[in-house]
XYZ file of C-alpha atoms in Angstrom:
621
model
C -194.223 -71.274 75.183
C -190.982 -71.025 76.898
C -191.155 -67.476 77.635
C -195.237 -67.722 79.034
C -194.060 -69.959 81.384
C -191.305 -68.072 82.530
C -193.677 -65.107 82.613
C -195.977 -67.040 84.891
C -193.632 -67.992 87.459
C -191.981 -64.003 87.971
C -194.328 -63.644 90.826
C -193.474 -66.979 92.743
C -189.779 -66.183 92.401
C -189.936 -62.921 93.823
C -192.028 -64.044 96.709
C -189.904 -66.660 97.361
C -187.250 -64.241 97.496
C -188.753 -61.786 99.399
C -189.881 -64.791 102.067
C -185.884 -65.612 102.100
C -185.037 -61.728 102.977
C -187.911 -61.986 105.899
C -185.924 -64.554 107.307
C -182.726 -62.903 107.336
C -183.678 -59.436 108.075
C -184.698 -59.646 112.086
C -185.937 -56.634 114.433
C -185.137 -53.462 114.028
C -182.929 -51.314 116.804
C -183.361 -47.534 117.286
C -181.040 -45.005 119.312
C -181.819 -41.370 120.092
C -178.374 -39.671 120.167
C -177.493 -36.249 120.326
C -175.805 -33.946 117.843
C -172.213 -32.709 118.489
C -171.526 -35.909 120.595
C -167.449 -36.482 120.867
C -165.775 -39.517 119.527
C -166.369 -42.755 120.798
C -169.345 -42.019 123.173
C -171.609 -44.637 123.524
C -174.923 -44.821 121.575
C -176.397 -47.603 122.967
C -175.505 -51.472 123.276
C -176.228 -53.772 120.419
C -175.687 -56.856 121.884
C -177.477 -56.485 125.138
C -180.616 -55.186 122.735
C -180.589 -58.135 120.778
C -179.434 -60.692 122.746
C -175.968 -61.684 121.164
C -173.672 -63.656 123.227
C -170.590 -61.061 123.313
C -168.327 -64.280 121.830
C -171.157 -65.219 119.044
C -170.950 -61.164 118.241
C -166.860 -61.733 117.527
C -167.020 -64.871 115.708
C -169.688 -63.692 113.455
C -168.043 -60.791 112.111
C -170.774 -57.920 113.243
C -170.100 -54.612 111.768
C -171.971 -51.835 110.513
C -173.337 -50.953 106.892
C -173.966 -47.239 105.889
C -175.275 -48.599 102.302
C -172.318 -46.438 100.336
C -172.108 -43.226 102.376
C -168.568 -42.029 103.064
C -168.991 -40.750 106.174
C -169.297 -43.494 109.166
C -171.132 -41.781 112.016
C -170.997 -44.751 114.524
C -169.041 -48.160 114.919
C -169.472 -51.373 116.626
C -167.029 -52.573 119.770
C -166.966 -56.040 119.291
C -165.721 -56.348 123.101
C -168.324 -54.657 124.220
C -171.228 -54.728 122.452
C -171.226 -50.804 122.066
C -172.561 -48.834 119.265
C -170.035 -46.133 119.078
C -169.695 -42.820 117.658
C -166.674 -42.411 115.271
C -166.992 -38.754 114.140
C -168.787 -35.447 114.917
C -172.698 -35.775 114.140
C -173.914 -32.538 112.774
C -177.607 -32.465 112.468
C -177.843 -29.319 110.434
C -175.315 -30.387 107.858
C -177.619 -33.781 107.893
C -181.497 -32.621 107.960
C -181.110 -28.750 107.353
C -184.648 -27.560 109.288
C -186.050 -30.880 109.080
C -188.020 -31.239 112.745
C -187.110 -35.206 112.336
C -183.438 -36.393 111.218
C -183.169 -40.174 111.183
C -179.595 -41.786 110.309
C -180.098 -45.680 109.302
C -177.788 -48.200 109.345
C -177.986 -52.054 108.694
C -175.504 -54.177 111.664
C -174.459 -57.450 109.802
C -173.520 -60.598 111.339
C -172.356 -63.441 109.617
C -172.562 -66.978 109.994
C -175.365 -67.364 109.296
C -175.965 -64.147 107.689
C -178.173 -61.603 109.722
C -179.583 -57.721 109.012
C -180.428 -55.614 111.821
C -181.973 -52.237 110.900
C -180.709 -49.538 113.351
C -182.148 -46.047 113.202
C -180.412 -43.254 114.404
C -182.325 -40.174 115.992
C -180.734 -36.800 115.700
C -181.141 -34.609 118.321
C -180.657 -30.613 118.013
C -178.788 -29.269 120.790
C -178.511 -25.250 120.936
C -174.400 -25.041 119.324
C -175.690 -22.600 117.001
C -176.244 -18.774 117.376
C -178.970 -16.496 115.330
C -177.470 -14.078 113.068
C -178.479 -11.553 110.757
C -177.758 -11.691 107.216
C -175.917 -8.028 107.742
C -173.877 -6.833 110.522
C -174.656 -3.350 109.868
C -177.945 -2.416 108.441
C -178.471 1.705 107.298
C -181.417 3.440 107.687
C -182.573 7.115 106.094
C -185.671 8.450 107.790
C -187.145 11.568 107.415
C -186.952 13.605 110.223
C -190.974 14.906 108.918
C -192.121 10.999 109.934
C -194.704 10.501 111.695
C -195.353 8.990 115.078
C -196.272 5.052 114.777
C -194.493 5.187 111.085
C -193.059 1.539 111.071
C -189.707 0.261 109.601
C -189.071 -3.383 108.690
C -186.016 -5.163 109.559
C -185.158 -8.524 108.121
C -185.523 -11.099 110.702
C -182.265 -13.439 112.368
C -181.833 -16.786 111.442
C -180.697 -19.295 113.676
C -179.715 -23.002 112.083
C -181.403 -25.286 115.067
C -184.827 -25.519 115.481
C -188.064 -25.876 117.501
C -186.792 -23.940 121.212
C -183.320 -23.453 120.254
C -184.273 -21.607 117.069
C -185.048 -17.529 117.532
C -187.294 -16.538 119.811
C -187.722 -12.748 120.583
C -185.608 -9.740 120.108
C -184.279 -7.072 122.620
C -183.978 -3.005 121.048
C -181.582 -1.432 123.302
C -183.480 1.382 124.744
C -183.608 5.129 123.097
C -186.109 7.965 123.374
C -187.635 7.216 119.666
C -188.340 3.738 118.614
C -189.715 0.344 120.227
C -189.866 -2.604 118.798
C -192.771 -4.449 117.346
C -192.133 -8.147 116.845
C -195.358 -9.668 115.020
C -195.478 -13.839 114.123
C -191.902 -13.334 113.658
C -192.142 -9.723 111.789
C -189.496 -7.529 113.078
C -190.461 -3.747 112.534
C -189.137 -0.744 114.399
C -192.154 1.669 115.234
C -191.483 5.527 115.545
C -192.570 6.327 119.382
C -191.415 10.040 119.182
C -190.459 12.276 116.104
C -187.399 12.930 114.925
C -185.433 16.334 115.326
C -182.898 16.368 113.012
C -180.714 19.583 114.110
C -180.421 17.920 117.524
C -179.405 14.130 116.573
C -178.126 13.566 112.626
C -177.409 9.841 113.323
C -178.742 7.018 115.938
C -177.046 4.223 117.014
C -178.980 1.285 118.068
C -178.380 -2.433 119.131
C -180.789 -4.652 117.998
C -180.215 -8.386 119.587
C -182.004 -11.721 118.800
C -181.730 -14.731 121.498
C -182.926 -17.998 120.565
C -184.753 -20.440 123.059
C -181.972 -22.942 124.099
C -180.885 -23.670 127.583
C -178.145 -21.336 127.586
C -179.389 -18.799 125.574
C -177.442 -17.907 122.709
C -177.338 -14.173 121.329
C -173.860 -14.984 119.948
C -170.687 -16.784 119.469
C -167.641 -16.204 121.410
C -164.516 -14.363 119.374
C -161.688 -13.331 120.883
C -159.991 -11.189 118.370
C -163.379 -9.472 119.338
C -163.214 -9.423 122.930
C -160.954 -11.600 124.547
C -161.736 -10.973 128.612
C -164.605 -10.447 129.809
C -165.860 -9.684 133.541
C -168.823 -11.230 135.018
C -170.396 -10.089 138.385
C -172.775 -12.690 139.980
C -174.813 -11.111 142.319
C -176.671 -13.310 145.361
C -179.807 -12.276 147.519
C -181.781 -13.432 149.857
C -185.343 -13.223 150.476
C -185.210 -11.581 153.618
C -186.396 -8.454 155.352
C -183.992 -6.501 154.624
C -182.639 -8.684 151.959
C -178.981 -9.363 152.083
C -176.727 -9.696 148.825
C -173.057 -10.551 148.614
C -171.580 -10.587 144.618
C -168.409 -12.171 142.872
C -166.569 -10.553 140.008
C -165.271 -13.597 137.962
C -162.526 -13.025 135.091
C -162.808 -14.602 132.053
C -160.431 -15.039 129.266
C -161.187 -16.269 125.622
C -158.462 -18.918 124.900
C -157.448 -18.476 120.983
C -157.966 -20.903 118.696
C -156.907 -21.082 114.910
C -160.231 -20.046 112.815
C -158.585 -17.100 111.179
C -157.143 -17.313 107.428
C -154.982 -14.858 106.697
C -155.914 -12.383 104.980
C -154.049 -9.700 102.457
C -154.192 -5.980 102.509
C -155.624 -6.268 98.883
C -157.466 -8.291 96.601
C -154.532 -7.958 93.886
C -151.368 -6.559 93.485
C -149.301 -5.148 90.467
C -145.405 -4.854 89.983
C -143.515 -2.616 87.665
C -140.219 -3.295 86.080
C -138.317 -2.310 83.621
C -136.545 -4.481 81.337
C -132.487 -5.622 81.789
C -132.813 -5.271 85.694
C -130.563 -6.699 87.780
C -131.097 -10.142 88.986
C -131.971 -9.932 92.901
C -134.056 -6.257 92.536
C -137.443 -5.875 94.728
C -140.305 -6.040 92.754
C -142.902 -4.969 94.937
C -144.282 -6.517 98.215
C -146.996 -8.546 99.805
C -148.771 -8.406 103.212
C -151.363 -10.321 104.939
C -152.524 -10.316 108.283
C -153.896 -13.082 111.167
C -156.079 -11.854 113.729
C -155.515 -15.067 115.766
C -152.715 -14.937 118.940
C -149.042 -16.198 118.837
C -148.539 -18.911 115.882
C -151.908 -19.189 114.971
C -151.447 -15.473 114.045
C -148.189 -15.713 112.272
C -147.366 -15.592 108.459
C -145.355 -17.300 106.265
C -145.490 -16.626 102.632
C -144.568 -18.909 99.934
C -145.069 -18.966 95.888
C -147.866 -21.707 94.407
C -146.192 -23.683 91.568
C -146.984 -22.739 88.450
C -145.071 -21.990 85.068
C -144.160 -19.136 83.171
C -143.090 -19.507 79.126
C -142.255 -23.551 79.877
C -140.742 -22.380 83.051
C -141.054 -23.017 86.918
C -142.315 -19.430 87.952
C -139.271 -19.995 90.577
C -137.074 -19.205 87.910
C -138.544 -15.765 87.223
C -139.358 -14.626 91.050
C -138.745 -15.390 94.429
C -140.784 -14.500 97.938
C -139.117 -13.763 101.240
C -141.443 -16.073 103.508
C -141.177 -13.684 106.343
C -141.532 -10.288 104.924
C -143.136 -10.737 101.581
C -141.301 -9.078 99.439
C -140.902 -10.410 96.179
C -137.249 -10.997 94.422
C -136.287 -10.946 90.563
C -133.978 -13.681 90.079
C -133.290 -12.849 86.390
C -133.206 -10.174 84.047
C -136.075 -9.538 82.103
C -136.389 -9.246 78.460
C -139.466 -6.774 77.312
C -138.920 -8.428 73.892
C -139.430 -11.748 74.774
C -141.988 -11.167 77.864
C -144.200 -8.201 78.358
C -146.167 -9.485 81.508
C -146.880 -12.933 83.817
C -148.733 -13.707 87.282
C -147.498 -15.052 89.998
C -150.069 -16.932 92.653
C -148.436 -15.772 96.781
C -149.969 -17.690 98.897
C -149.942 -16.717 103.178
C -150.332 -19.641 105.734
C -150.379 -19.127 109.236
C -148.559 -21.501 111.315
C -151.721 -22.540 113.484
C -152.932 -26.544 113.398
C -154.654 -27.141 111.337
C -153.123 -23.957 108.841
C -154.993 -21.909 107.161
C -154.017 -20.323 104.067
C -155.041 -17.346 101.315
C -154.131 -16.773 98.060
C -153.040 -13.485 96.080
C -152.938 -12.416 92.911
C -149.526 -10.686 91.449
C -149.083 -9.153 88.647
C -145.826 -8.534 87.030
C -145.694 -5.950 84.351
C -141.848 -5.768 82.173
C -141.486 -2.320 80.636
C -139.747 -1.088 77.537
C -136.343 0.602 77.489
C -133.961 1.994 74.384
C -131.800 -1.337 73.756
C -132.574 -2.073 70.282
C -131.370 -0.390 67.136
C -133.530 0.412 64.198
C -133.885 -2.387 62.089
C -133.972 -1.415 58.198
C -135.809 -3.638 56.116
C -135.164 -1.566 52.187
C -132.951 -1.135 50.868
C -131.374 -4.688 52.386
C -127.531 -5.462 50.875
C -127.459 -9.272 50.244
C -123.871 -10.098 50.481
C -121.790 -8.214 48.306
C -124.886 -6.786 45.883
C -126.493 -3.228 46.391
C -130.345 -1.889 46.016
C -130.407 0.668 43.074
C -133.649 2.430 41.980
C -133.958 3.933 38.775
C -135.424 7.717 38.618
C -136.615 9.099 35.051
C -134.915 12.036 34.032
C -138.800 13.814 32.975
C -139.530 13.256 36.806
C -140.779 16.584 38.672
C -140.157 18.031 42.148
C -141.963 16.003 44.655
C -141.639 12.655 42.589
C -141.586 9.617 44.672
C -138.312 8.116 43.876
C -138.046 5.336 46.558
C -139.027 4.403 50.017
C -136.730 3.583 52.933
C -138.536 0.723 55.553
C -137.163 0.213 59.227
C -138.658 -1.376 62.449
C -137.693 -1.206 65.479
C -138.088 -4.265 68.364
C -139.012 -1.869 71.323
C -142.166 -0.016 71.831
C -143.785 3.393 72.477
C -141.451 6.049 72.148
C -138.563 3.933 72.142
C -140.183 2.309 68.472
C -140.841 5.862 67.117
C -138.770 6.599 64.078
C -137.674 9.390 62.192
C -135.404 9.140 58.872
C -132.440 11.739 57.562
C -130.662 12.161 55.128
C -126.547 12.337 56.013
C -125.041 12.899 53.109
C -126.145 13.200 49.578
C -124.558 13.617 45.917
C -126.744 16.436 45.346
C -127.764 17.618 49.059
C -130.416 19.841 47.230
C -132.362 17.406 44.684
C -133.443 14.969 46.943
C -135.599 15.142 50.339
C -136.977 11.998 52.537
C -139.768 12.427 54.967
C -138.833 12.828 57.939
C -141.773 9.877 59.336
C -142.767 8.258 56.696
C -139.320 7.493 55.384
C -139.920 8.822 51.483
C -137.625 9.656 49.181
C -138.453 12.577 46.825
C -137.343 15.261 44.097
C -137.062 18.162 45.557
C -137.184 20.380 41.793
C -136.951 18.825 38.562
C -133.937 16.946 36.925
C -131.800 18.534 34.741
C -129.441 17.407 32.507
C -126.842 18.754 34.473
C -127.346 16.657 37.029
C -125.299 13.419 37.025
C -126.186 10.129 36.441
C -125.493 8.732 39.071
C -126.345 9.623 42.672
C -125.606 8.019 46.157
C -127.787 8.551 49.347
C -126.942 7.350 52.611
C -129.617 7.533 55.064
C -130.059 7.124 58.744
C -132.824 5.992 61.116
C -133.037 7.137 64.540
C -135.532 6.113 67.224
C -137.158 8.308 70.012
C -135.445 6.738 73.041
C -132.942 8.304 75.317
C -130.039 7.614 74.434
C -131.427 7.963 70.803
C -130.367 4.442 68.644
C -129.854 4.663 64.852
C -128.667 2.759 61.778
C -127.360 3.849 58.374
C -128.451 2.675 55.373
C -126.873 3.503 51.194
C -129.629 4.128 48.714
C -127.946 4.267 45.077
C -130.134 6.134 42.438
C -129.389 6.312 38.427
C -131.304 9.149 36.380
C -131.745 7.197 33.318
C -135.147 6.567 31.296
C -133.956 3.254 30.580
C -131.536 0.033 31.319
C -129.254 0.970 28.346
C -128.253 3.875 29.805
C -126.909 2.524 33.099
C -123.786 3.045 33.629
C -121.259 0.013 35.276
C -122.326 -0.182 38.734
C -118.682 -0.986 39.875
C -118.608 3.033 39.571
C -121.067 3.144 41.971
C -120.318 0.693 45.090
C -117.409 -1.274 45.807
C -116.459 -4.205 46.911
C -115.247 -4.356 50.400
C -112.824 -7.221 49.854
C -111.016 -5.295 46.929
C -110.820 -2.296 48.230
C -109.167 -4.262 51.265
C -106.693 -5.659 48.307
C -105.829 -2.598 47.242
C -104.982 -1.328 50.789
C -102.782 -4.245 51.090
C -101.275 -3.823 47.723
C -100.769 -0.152 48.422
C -98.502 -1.184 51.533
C -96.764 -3.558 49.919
C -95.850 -1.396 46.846
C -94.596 0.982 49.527
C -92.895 -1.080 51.803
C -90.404 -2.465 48.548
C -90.078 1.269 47.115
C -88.675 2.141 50.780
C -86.618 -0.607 51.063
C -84.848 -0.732 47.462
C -84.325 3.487 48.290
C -82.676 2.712 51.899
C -80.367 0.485 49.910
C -79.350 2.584 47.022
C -78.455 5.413 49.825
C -76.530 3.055 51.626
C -74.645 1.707 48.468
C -73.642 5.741 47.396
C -72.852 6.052 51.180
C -70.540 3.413 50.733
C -68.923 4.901 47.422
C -68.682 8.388 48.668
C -66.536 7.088 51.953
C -64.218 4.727 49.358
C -63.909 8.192 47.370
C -62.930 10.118 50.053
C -59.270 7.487 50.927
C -56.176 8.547 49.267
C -55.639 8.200 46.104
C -54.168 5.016 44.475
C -50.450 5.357 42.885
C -50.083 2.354 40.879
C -53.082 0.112 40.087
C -52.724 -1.879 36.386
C -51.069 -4.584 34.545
C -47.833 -5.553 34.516
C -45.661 -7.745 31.827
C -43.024 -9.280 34.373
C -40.305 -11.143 32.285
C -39.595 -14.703 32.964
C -36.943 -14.446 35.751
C -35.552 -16.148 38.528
C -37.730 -15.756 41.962
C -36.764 -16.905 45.645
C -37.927 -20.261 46.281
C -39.708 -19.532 49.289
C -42.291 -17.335 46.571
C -42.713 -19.411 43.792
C -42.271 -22.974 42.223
C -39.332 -22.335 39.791
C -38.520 -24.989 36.908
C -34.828 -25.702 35.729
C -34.662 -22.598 32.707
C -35.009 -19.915 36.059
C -38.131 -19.256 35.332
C -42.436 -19.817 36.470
C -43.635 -22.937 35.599
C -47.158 -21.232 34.617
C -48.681 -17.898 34.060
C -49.920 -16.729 36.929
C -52.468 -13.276 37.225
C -51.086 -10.704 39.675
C -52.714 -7.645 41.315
C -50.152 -4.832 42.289
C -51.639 -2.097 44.636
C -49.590 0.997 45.672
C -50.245 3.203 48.485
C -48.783 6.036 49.787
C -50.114 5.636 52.897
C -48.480 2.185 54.067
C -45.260 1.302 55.334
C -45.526 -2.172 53.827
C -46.348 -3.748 50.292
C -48.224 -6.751 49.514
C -47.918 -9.066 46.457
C -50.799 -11.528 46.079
C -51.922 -13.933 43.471
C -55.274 -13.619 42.250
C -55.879 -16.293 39.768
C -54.288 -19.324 38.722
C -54.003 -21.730 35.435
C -51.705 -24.075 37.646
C -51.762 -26.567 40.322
C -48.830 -24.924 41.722
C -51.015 -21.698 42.913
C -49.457 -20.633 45.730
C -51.452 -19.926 48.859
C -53.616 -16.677 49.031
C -51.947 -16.641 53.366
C -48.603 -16.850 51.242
C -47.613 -13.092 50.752
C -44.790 -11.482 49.737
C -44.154 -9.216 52.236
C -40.910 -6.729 51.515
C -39.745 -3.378 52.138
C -39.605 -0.881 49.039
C -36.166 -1.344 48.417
C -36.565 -5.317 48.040
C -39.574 -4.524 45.345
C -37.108 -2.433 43.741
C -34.231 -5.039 43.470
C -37.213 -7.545 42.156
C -38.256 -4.974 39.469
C -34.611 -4.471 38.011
C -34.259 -7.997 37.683
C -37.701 -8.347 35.793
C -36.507 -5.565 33.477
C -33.373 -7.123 32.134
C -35.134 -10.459 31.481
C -36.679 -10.625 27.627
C -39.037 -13.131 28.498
C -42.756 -12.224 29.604
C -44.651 -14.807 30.610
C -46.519 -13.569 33.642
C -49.112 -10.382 34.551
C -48.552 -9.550 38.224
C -50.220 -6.841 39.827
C -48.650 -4.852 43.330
C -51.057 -3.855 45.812
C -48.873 -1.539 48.074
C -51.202 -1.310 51.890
């Protein structure tokens, strides 16, 4: 029941509603204004139209509503009361070929809240020229055509309309064609036939003026022609008729509407890899038609990112010539190729810029060795293969595998074998890297045999790696000899070295002194000959004070141990105690230190004594 009744009263609501909008929405306004007008002209005045105190218009907030459109062709003064333009109207960007183009807007006020409709009439002035789709159009005619044979062209367009739109066509004038323009056909008719060994090619100039007031048969350009000079002529009506003229000078002021634009569409670098940082890579150049700044150049790089990197990294661009900079070196490995976006602005206002394409191509040179991939070492083991001893000539016994990081010819690889146990019983391809019998085993070969290969690549300078390959001719693992007398280890054999030296360094040093100590003999040899050199029994008798410690009987307290020496050579003889059992020792500085003829008084006296209680030994110097 609810819901009937809401039903029922819908169409009271909206009529209610609709009678509220009457009230607020009051007459409309319309202004005829043409396109192309310049900032802030005036449209027409708002408050004069309707009325509005210029005050009331301030208080009450008036402004102007496009309903959500962006652009806001036209403003309200609130001094003034103006309707105001407040950027460029165009009316073919707006209606197109429309014959009406209406702009409406709604002018608020508030307090109390008021709608105004205002409609804006667009009016097409004459700012654009006709032009053909083509600048150039080609023609192939018989030169066997006939007289009256017609030839369509495709008609100008011109964006205004009604008079300002095209309106007839001028043929320059030749000897062979007129023009036939029919509810806007364009056709060129043949007036007189063609003679082809007197005129291969025809020129003509086919122009289309529209209807506006001035007539327009084109724009001005002047990186086209920029001066013309225009003769006005005046005459009168008279009999003779008189006629003065003026030759006026014109000159087509520049303005920036001219991108640049580069010599070609894309451009490619070469390099090759490990370049120097700071080499020329190749070079870029675009041109401006305009005059002075608006025709100059500047060249910079568009940001962008190469492998994670700011493409700045990689390449630089001089702004004023163009010519593009390595600032690293490149690796072929890690980067083959990458583009780099130049872009040319001119320096006019606003600038205009283009974009170009470069490509960068890195390619390969000989900097890495062959990589061999069988047989590996791990550490300190070895790759062994086992070939039967029933195996043939031309048995595959193993394989050697190798890479190599560059490409082309640098990556081409060729194996050979360097040195072999047998040079003649085994063979490796010289491509493929195979490893086969050459004839058949025989018993007489041995056991064990020890390749050592080597893989070069095609580059210049050619790279290469080596490679052992350790074969054992057995039918079976029982057979296999110890491998230790196959390879060795690195580390011992370095022991051995160092044991080697060793062993040789003490052999040369226990030699030098053995020759030293027989040099030392031989020169003790070679002084004369000793005269006395042994024991002798002295008697207890009675010594000088000053020599010995004597007790009451005469004689030494203690034995004493004596060494005599005799020389024949000396002038002098010394007596010296060696060793003593007594704390009366005398002094080794205390020497006895006589002439012969003492020694000889000392001796008698030691003969006639019975005792013997001493050994003394005479060293004579």
């Amino acid at each position: 029941m609810e819901d009937k009744g809401f039903t029922g009263l819908r169409p009271i609501l909206l009529f209610t509603v609709f009678i509220a909008t009457l009230d607020l929405v009051h007459g409309d306004l319309s202004y005829s204004v043409q396109e192309e007008m310049k900032r802030d002209s005036v449209i027409g005045n708002v408050a004069k139209d309707l009325g509005l105190d210029l005050r009331a218009l301030s208080n009450r907030k008036a402004r102007v509503d496009f309903g959500g459109t962006r652009k806001r062709y036209c403003e309200i003064n609130p001094s003034t009361g103006d309707l105001i333009t407040s950027e460029r109207i165009d009316r073919e960007n707006l209606c197109g070929k429309r014959a009406s183009c209406v702009v409406k807007v709604d002018l608020v006020l508030e307090n109390p809240l008021e709608l105004h409709r205002v409609s804006l009439h667009v009016q097409d002035v004459n700012d654009n020229s006709p032009k053909f789709r083509e600048n150039s159009i080609e023609m192939e005619i018989r030169e066997s055509a006939e007289k009256g044979t017609r030839f369509s062209i495709e008609e100008a367009n011109d964006a205004d309309i009604g008079q300002n739109a095209v309106q007839r066509y001028i043929l320059q004038k030749n000897d062979n064609f007129i023009l036939s323009v029919d509810n806007k056909k364009v056709e060129l008719v043949l007036e007189n036939r063609l003679d082809r060994e007197k005129q291969k090619e025809m020129n003509l100039l086919l122009t289309a003026l529209d209807g506006g007031s001035p007539q327009r048969s084109g724009q001005l350009d002047r990186e086209l022609v920029s001066d013309y000079n225009i003769t006005i002529s005046a005459t009168d009506e008279g009999s003779p008729p008189l006629s003065s003229s003026k030759t006026l000078h014109l000159s087509v002021a520049d303005i920036n509407d001219n991108p640049p634009v580069f010599e070609e569409e894309s451009y490619s670098a070469y390099v090759s890899e490990n370049n120097r940082a700071g080499s020329t890579l190749c070079s870029v150049s675009a041109g401006d038609p305009d005059w002075r700044q608006n025709g100059t150049v500047i060249y910079s790089l568009l940001a962008a990112e190469v492998n994670g990197a700011p493409v700045s990294s990689y390449v630089s661009v001089n702004g004023d010539t163009g010519l593009i900079h390595a600032v690293r070196s490149f690796d072929y490995e890690q980067l083959r190729s990458f583009k780099v976006h130049v872009m040319a602005r001119d320096n006019g206002s606003p600038p205009l810029s283009s974009n170009v394409t470069v490509s960068v191509f890195i390619s390969d040179v000989n900097d890495n060795s062959p990589q061999i991939l069988y047989p590996a070492p791990e550490g300190n083991s070895f790759m062994t293969e086992l070939v039967p001893k029933a195996a043939h000539g031309g048995s595959l016994v193993s394989k050697v595998i190798a890479v190599d990081a560059d490409s082309g010819q640098n990556a081409w690889l060729s194996y050979h074998i360097v040195k072999s146990s047998d040079p003649g019983l085994f063979s490796i391809g010289v491509h493929s890297g195979e490893i086969r019998t050459q004839r058949d085993i025989s018993e007489s070969d041995s056991m064990k045999q020890n390749l050592i290969v080597a893989v070069k690549d095609n580059g210049q300078p050619s790279l290469s790696a080596t490679c052992s390959m350790y074969l054992l001719i057995s039918d079976n693992l029982a057979e296999v000899p110890e491998l230790k007398d196959i390879s060795y280890d690195e580390k011992n054999s370095k022991l051995t070295s160092y044991l080697i030296i060793a062993l040789v360094s003490v052999s040369t040093f226990f030699l030098t002194f053995i020759i030293i100590i027989l040099g030392v003999r031989f020169c003790r040899r070679r002084k004369p000959r000793m005269l006395f050199d042994g024991a002798v029994t002295i008697p207890g008798a009675y010594l000088p004070p000053n020599y010995a410690d004597v007790d009451g009987t005469g004689t030494l307290r203690s034995a004493y141990n004596y060494d005599a020496y005799l020389t024949t050579g000396s002038r002098t003889s010394d007596f010296k105690f060696v060793t003593s059992y007594n704390d009366n020792t005398l002094p080794a500085e205390q020497t006895l230190r006589k002439s012969p003829t003492d020694f000889a008084d000392v001796f008698g006296q030691l003969e006639e004594s019975p005792e013997v209680g001493h050994q003394l030994h005479f060293m004579f110097d």
